[in-house]
Amino acid sequence: MNRNHIFNKALNLTHHEVNRKVAIHEAGHATAIHLGNKQKELPPVFFQIFITPVNGDFQTSRLLKKPASKYIANIDAGRLIHTLPSSIEEATYGFTRKQKIAYKLAFEADMINILVGPLAEAKYLKQRDGELIDPCFINLNDLHHFGGISDLESVNKYLDCF
């Protein structure tokens, strides 16, 4: 997915809770990439997830032997479409019907894989608070509240290609 996502220590959350949110968010992406693509019989996609403290906090946390309060989660790779075209029509010009369908399937899989991270985080937070996730509760813009700002920017770039 080649993006960085900064998670700040939220009010009333311990560093363990912030770490858990980060892990669930990134695990959502990883699960969707691996299982979703496999279910759709798409080619395997290789990726790595790095979760590291922000530079200033890293040194401070090591010296004080306390956990950092800010982290960067970085997913390296994970997409089937590596370079977004200006339009799907342009990208699939000259493709056979079967190739066009395969390209669109990969395109859709990438968008789903991007959106699953903030959805997983939203579900976790609702369950933590003893609530059920409600489809009426979550809309695309709500995902900004669940570490999804960069995810939504990516999905909007994909949608622009349509």
Coordinates of C-alpha atoms in Angstrom, one line a residue:
M1 CA 0.0 0.0 0.0
N2 CA 3.1 2.2 0.2
R3 CA 1.8 4.7 2.7
N4 CA 2.6 5.9 6.1
H5 CA -0.1 6.4 8.7
I6 CA 0.6 8.3 11.9
F7 CA -1.3 7.2 15.0
N8 CA -1.3 9.7 17.8
K9 CA -1.9 8.7 21.4
A10 CA -5.6 9.5 21.8
L11 CA -7.1 10.9 24.9
N12 CA -8.1 8.4 27.5
L13 CA -6.3 5.6 25.8
T14 CA -3.2 3.8 27.2
H15 CA -0.3 3.1 24.9
H16 CA -1.4 -0.5 24.9
E17 CA -4.8 0.5 23.5
V18 CA -3.2 2.7 20.8
N19 CA -0.9 -0.2 19.9
R20 CA -3.9 -2.5 19.7
K21 CA -5.8 -0.1 17.4
V22 CA -2.8 0.1 15.1
A23 CA -2.4 -3.7 15.1
I24 CA -6.1 -4.3 14.3
H25 CA -6.2 -1.7 11.6
E26 CA -3.1 -3.1 9.9
A27 CA -4.2 -6.7 10.4
G28 CA -7.5 -5.8 8.6
H29 CA -5.5 -4.8 5.6
A30 CA -3.3 -7.9 5.8
T31 CA -6.3 -10.2 6.1
A32 CA -8.1 -8.6 3.2
I33 CA -5.0 -8.7 1.0
H34 CA -4.3 -12.4 1.8
L35 CA -7.7 -14.0 2.2
G36 CA -9.7 -11.7 -0.1
N37 CA -7.4 -12.0 -3.0
K38 CA -7.1 -15.7 -2.5
Q39 CA -10.9 -16.1 -2.5
K40 CA -11.1 -14.1 -5.7
E41 CA -8.4 -16.3 -7.2
L42 CA -6.2 -13.2 -7.8
P43 CA -2.4 -13.5 -7.8
P44 CA -0.7 -13.5 -4.4
V45 CA 0.5 -10.1 -3.2
F46 CA 3.5 -9.7 -1.1
F47 CA 3.7 -7.0 1.6
Q48 CA 5.3 -6.1 4.9
I49 CA 3.9 -4.1 7.8
F50 CA 6.3 -2.0 9.8
I51 CA 5.1 -0.3 13.1
T52 CA 7.8 1.9 14.6
P53 CA 7.8 4.8 17.1
V54 CA 8.1 8.3 15.6
N55 CA 11.8 9.4 15.7
G56 CA 11.7 11.8 18.6
D57 CA 9.6 9.4 20.7
F58 CA 11.9 6.5 19.9
Q59 CA 14.9 8.0 21.6
T60 CA 12.9 9.3 24.5
S61 CA 11.1 6.0 25.0
R62 CA 14.4 4.1 25.0
L63 CA 16.0 6.4 27.5
L64 CA 13.0 6.5 29.9
K65 CA 12.2 2.8 29.2
K66 CA 8.6 3.9 28.5
P67 CA 6.5 3.2 25.4
A68 CA 6.3 5.8 22.8
S69 CA 3.1 7.8 22.4
K70 CA 3.3 8.2 18.6
Y71 CA 3.8 5.5 16.0
I72 CA 4.0 5.3 12.2
A73 CA 2.5 2.2 10.6
N74 CA 3.9 1.6 7.2
I75 CA 2.6 -1.0 4.8
D76 CA 5.0 -1.7 2.0
A77 CA 3.4 -3.0 -1.2
G78 CA 0.2 -5.0 -1.0
R79 CA -1.6 -3.8 -4.1
L80 CA -2.3 -5.5 -7.4
I81 CA -2.4 -2.3 -9.3
H82 CA 1.0 -0.7 -8.8
T83 CA 0.5 2.5 -10.8
L84 CA -2.9 4.1 -11.1
P85 CA -3.8 5.0 -14.7
S86 CA -5.6 8.2 -15.6
S87 CA -8.7 6.0 -16.4
I88 CA -9.6 2.4 -16.6
E89 CA -10.5 2.7 -20.2
E90 CA -7.0 4.0 -21.0
A91 CA -5.4 1.3 -19.0
T92 CA -7.4 -1.5 -20.6
Y93 CA -7.3 -0.2 -24.2
G94 CA -6.6 -3.2 -26.4
F95 CA -7.4 -5.7 -23.7
T96 CA -9.6 -8.6 -24.4
R97 CA -12.9 -8.8 -22.6
K98 CA -11.5 -11.3 -20.1
Q99 CA -8.4 -9.2 -19.5
K100 CA -10.6 -6.1 -18.8
I101 CA -12.7 -8.1 -16.3
A102 CA -9.5 -9.3 -14.5
Y103 CA -8.1 -5.8 -14.4
K104 CA -11.3 -4.4 -12.9
L105 CA -11.4 -7.2 -10.4
A106 CA -7.9 -6.4 -9.3
F107 CA -8.9 -2.7 -9.1
E108 CA -11.9 -3.5 -6.9
A109 CA -9.8 -5.8 -4.7
D110 CA -7.3 -3.1 -4.0
M111 CA -10.0 -0.7 -3.0
I112 CA -11.6 -3.2 -0.6
N113 CA -8.2 -4.1 0.8
I114 CA -7.6 -0.4 1.5
L115 CA -10.9 0.1 3.2
V116 CA -10.8 -3.0 5.4
G117 CA -8.2 -1.5 7.8
P118 CA -10.3 1.4 9.1
L119 CA -13.4 -0.8 9.1
A120 CA -11.6 -3.4 11.3
E121 CA -10.5 -0.6 13.6
A122 CA -14.1 0.8 13.7
K123 CA -15.5 -2.7 14.6
Y124 CA -12.9 -3.2 17.3
L125 CA -13.7 0.2 18.9
K126 CA -17.4 -0.5 18.8
Q127 CA -17.0 -4.0 20.4
R128 CA -14.6 -2.5 23.0
D129 CA -17.4 -0.1 24.0
G130 CA -20.0 -2.9 24.1
E131 CA -21.7 -1.9 20.9
L132 CA -22.5 -3.6 17.7
I133 CA -21.3 -2.1 14.4
D134 CA -24.2 -0.8 12.5
P135 CA -24.1 -0.3 8.7
C136 CA -25.9 3.0 9.2
F137 CA -23.2 4.0 11.7
I138 CA -20.3 3.7 9.2
N139 CA -20.1 5.6 6.0
L140 CA -17.1 6.4 3.9
N141 CA -16.4 9.8 5.5
D142 CA -16.6 8.2 9.0
L143 CA -13.5 6.2 8.3
H144 CA -11.5 9.4 8.9
H145 CA -12.1 8.7 12.6
F146 CA -10.5 5.3 12.4
G147 CA -7.1 5.9 11.1
G148 CA -8.4 6.0 7.6
I149 CA -7.4 9.4 6.3
S150 CA -4.7 8.2 4.0
D151 CA -6.8 5.1 3.1
L152 CA -9.7 7.3 1.9
E153 CA -7.3 9.5 -0.1
S154 CA -6.0 6.3 -1.8
V155 CA -9.5 5.0 -2.5
N156 CA -10.5 8.4 -3.9
K157 CA -7.6 8.2 -6.3
Y158 CA -8.9 4.8 -7.5
L159 CA -12.4 6.2 -7.8
D160 CA -11.1 9.1 -10.0
C161 CA -9.9 6.5 -12.5
F162 CA -13.5 5.3 -13.0

